[in-house]
Coordinates of C-alpha atoms and ligand atoms in Angstrom, one line a residue:
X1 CA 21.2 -1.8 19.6
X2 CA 18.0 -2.3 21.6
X3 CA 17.4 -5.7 23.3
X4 CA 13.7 -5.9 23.5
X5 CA 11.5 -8.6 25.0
X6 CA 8.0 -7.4 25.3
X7 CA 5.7 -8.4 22.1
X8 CA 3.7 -5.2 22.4
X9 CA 7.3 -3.2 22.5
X10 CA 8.4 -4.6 19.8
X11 CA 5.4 -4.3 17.7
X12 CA 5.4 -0.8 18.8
X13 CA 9.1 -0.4 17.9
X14 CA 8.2 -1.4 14.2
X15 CA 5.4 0.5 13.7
X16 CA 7.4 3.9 14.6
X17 CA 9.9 3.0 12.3
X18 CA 7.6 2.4 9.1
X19 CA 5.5 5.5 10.8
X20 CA 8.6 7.5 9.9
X21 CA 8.9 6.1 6.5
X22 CA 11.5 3.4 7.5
X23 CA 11.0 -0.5 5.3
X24 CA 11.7 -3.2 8.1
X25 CA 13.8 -6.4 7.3
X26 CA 13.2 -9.3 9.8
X27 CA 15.5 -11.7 10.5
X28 CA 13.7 -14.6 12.7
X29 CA 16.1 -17.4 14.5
X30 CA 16.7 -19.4 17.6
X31 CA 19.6 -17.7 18.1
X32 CA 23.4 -18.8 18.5
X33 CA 24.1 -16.8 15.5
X34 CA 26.8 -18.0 13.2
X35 CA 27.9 -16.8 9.9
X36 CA 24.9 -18.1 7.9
X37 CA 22.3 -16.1 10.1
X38 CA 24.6 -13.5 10.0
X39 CA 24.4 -13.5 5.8
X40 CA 20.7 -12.8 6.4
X41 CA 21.2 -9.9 8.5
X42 CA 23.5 -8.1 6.8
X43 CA 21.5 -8.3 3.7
X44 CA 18.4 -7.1 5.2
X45 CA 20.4 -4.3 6.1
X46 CA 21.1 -3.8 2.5
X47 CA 17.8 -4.3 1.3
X48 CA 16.1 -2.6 4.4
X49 CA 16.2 0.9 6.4
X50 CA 15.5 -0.8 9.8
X51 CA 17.2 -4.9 10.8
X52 CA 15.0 -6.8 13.7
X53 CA 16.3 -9.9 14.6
X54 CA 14.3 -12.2 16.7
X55 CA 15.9 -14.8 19.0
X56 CA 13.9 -17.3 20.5
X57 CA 14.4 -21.0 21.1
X58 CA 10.3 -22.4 19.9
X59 CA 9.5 -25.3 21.9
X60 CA 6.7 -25.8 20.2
X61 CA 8.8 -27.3 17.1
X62 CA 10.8 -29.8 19.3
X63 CA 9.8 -33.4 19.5
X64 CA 12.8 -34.4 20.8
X65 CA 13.1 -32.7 24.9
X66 CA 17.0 -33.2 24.5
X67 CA 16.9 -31.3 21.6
X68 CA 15.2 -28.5 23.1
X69 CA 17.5 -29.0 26.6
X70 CA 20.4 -28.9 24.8
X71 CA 19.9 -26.1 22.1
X72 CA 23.1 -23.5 22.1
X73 CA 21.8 -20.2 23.8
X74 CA 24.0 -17.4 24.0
X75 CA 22.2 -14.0 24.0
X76 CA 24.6 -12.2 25.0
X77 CA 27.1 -12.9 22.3
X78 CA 24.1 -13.1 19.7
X79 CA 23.4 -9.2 20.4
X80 CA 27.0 -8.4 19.7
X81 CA 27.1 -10.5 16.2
X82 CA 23.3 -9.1 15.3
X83 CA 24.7 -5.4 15.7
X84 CA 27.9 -5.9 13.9
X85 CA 25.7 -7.0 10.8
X86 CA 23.7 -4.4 10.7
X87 CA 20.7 -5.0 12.7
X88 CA 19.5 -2.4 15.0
X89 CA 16.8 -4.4 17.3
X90 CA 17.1 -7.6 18.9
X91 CA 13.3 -9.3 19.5
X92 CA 14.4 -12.4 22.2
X93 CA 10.9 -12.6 24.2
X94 CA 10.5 -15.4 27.2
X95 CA 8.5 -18.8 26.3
X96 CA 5.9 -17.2 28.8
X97 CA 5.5 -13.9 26.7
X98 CA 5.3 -16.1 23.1
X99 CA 2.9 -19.0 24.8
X100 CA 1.6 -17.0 28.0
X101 CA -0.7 -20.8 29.5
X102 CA 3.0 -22.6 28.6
X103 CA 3.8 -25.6 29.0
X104 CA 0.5 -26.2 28.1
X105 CA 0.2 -26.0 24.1
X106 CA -1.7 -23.2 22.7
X107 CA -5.3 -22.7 21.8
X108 CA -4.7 -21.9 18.1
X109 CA -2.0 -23.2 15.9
X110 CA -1.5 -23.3 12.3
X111 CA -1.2 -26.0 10.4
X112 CA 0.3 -26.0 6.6
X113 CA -0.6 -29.2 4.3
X114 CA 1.0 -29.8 1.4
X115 CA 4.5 -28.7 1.6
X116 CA 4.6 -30.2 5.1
X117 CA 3.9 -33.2 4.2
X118 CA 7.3 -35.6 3.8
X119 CA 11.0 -35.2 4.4
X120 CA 11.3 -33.2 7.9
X121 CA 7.3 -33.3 8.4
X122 CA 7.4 -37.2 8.3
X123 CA 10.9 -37.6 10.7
X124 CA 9.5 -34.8 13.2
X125 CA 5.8 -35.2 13.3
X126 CA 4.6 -31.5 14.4
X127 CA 7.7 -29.7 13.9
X128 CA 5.9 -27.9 10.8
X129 CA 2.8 -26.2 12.9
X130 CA 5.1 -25.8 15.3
X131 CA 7.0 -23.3 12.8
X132 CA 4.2 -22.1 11.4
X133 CA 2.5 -21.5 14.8
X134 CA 5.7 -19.2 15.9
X135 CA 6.4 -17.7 12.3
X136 CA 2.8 -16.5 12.1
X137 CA 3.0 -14.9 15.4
X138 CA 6.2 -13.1 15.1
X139 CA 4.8 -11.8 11.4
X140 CA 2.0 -10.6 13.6
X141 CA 4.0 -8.9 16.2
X142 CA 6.1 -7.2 13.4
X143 CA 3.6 -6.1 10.9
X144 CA 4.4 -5.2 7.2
X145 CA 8.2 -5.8 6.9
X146 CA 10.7 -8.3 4.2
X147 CA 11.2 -11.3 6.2
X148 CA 14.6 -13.3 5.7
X149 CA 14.9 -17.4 5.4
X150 CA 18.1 -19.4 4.8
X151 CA 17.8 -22.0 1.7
X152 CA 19.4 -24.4 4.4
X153 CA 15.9 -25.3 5.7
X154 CA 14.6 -25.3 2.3
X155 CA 11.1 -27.2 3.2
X156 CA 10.4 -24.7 6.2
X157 CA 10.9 -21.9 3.1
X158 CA 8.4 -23.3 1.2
X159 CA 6.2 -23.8 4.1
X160 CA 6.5 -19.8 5.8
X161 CA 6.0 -19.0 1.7
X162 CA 2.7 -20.9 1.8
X163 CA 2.0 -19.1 5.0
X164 CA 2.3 -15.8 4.2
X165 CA 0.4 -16.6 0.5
X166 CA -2.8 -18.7 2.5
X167 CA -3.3 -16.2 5.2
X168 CA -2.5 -13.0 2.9
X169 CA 0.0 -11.8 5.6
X170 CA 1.9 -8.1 4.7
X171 CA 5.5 -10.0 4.2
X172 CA 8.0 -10.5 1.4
X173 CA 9.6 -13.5 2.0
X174 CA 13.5 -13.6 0.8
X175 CA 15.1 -16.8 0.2
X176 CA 19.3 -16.5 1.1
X177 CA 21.9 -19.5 -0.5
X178 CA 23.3 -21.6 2.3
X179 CA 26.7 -20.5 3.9
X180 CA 29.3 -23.7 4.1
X181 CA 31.9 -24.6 5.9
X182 CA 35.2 -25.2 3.6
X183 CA 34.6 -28.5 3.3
X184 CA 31.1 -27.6 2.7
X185 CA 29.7 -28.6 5.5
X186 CA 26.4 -26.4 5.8
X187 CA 26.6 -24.1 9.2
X188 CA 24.0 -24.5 12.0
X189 CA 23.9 -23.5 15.5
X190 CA 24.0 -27.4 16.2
X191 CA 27.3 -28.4 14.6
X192 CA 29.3 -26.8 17.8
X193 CA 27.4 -30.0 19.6
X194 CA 29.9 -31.8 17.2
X195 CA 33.0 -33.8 19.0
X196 CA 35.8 -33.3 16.0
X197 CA 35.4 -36.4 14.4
X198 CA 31.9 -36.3 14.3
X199 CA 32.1 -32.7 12.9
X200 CA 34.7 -34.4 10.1
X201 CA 32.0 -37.2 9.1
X202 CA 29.4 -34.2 8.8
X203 CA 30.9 -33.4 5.6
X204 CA 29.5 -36.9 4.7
X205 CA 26.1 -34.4 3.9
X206 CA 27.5 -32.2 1.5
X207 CA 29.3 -35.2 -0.7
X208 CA 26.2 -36.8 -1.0
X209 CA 24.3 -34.0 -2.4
X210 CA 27.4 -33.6 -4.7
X211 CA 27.3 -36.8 -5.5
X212 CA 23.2 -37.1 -7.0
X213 CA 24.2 -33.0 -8.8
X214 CA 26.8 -34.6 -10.3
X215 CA 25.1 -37.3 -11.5
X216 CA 22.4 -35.4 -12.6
X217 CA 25.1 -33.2 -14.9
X218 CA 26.7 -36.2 -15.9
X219 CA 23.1 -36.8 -17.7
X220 CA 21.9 -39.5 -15.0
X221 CA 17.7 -39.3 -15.5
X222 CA 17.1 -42.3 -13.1
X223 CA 16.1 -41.2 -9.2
X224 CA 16.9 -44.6 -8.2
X225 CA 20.4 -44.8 -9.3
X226 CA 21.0 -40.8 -8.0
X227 CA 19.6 -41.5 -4.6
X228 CA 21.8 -44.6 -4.2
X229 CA 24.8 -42.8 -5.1
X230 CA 23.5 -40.1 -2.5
X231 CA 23.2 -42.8 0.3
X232 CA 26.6 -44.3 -0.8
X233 CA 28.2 -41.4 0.2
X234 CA 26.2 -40.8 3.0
X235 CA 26.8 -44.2 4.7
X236 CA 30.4 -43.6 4.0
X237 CA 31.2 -43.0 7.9
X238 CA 29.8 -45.3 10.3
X239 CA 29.0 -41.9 12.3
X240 CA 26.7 -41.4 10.6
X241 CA 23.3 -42.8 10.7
X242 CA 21.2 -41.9 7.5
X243 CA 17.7 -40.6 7.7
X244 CA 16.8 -39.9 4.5
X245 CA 17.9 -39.0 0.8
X246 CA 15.2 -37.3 -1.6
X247 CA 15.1 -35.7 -5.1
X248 CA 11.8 -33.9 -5.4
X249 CA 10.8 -30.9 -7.6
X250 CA 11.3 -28.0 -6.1
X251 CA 8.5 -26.2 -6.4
X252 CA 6.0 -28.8 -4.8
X253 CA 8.4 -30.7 -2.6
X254 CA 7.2 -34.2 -4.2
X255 CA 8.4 -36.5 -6.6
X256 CA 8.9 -35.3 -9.8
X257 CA 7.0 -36.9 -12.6
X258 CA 10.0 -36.0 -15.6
X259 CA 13.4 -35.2 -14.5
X260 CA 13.1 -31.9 -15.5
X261 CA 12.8 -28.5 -14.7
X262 CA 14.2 -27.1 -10.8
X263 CA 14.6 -30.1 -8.7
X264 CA 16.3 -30.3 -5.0
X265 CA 18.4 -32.8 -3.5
X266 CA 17.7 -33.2 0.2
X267 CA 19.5 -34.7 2.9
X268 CA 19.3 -35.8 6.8
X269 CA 21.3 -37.9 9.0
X270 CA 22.1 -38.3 12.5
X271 CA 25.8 -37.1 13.4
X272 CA 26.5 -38.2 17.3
X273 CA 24.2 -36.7 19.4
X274 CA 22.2 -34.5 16.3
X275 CA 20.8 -34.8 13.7
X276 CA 21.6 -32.3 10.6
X277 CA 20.0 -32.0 7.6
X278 CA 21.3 -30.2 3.8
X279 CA 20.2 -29.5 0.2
X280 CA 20.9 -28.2 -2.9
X281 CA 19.0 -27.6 -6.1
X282 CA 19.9 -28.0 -10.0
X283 CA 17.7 -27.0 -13.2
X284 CA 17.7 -29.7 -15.5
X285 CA 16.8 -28.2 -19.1
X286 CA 15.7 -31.6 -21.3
X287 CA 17.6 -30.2 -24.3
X288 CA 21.1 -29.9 -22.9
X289 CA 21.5 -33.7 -23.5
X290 CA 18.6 -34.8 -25.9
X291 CA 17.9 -33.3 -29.6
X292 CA 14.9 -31.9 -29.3
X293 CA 11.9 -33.6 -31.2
X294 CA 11.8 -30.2 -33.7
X295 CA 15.8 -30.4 -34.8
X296 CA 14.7 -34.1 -35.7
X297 CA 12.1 -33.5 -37.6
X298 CA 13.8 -30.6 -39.5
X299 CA 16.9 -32.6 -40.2
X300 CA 15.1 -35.7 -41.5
X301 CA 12.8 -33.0 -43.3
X302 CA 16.3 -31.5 -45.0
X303 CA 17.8 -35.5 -45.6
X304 CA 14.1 -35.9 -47.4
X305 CA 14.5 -32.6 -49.3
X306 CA 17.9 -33.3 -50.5
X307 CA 17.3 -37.1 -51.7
X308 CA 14.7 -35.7 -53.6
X309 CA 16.7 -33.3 -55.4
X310 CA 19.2 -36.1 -55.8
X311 CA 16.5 -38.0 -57.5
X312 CA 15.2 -35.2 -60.1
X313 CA 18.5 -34.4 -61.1
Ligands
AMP1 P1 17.7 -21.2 13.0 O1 18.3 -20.3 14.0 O2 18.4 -22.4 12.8 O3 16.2 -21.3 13.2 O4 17.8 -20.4 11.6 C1 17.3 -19.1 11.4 C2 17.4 -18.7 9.9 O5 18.7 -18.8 9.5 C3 16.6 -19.7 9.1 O6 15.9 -19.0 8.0 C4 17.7 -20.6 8.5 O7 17.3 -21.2 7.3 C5 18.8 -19.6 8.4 N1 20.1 -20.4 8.3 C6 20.5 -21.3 9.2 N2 21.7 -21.8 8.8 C7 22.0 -21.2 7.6 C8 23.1 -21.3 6.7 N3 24.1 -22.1 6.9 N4 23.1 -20.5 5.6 C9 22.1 -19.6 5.4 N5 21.0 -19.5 6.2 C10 21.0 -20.3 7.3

């Protein structure tokens, strides 16, 4: 395992690898790996001859200074877990070597509309360019390589998607499922901030996205009802401070016009001192509870057809 922290190492690093032939997978993080990042990891190291993971804490997407102060940082332990997966290069640069005129913000940062708009965009006002800032420098740094995102920050997906599309970057981007908790509790590097109760009324996230998908399977169409039973469950422990519940489609992050077609259930709530978010996604297909407009027309075609045989006979 190499621990690198220079970005002119690293890039240097990648380019001998695909120099010899080698596809690099890239796993980017702020670190305090737990089994989630590590499902990343170990497939890019299916998928990929060379794993880089990066490990850097971005204050750039921090509005909240506590946050930042109290994020997990374990290195160490991170290098150990990023190895045993598979990876073979650790990039965990200083703030100073990412934003070299830090604290002061940087000259150039990139800014996605659209997909940013809404949900974590409206509850953390900058944390999107903040991302995008970071994501598009680290894709810079590594050059042509498959980049790995977790489903678990399902609007910063879409957002490093429209990145890499707008600006034409040389990355794949591939989407991994969430990894839960048994109760289903989606994992994040902030739940060990958790007391244990508060980690017990966490769970609260997962029911209430179980809540609106099972509605939605039951055949529920109206958002209104689904996103009160979401909040129902979500106010269910008065540790628990709601932010938001959201059904939007999935592909453009708004308000569907039909219930129809891939939508995603979102969720965010404060939980003691942090606040978590979750989501989960369903394709609704119109025709698994309604006959379609052409089985209609046949049938009342065929109850036409038939009288009229009746009739001539
Ligand atoms: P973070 O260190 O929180 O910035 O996350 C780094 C990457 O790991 C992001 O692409 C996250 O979406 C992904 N990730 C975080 N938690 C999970 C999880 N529970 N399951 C799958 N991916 C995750």
């Amino acid at each position: 395992m190499r621990v690198i922290s220079s970005a002119e190492v690293f890039a240097h690093a990648l380019d001998t690898e695909r120099a010899c032939g080698r596809s690099v997978g890239l796993v980017p993080t702020m670190g305090a790996l737990h089994a989630g990042h590590l499902s990343l990891i170990e497939r890019a190291a299916r998928e990929c001859d060379v794993v880089a993971v990066t490990v850097f804490v971005n204050p750039l997407q921090f509005g909240d200074s506590s946050d930042l102060a109290n994020y997990p940082r374990m290195l160490d332990a991170d290098v150990q877990l990023a190895g045993s997966a598979g990876a073979q290069l650790v990039f965990a640069p200083e703030v100073e070597e990412m934003y070299p005129g830090h604290p002061e913000p940087p000259s150039t940062s990139v800014h996605v509309s659209g997909v940013s708009e809404g949900l974590e965009g409206a509850s953390r006002p900058g944390h999107f360019d903040g991302v995008a800032t970071v994501v598009a420098k680290l894709f810079s740094v590594a050059g042509r390589c498959r980049a790995y995102f977790g489903e678990k920050d399902f609007q910063q997906l879409a957002v490093v998607r429209t990145l890499v599309r707008d600006l034409c970057l040389p990355v794949e981007i591939v989407a991994c499922p969430t990894v839960r908790e048994v109760d289903g509790l989606a994992m994040s590097s902030r739940n060990v901030r958790l007391s244990p109760d508060e980690r017990d009324a966490a769970a609260a996230l997962h029911r209430s996205l179980e809540a609106g998908l099972s509605a939605l399977r039951r055949g529920e169409r109206d958002l209104d009802v689904i996103r009160r039973l979401m909040r129902i469950e979500l106010s269910s422990s008065p540790m628990l401070e709601p932010d938001y519940v959201e059904v939007v489609d999935a592909r453009t992050l708004r308000a569907p016009s039909v219930v129809d077609g891939e939508l995603r259930l979102l969720v965010a709530a404060r939980v003691g001192p942090v606040r978590l978010i979750d989501n989960d996604g369903i394709v609704i297909e119109s025709y698994e509870f309604e006959t379609p407009v052409r089985d209609i027309v046949s049938v009342a075609a065929a109850d036409a057809h038939s009288t009229g045989d009746r009739k001539e006979r």
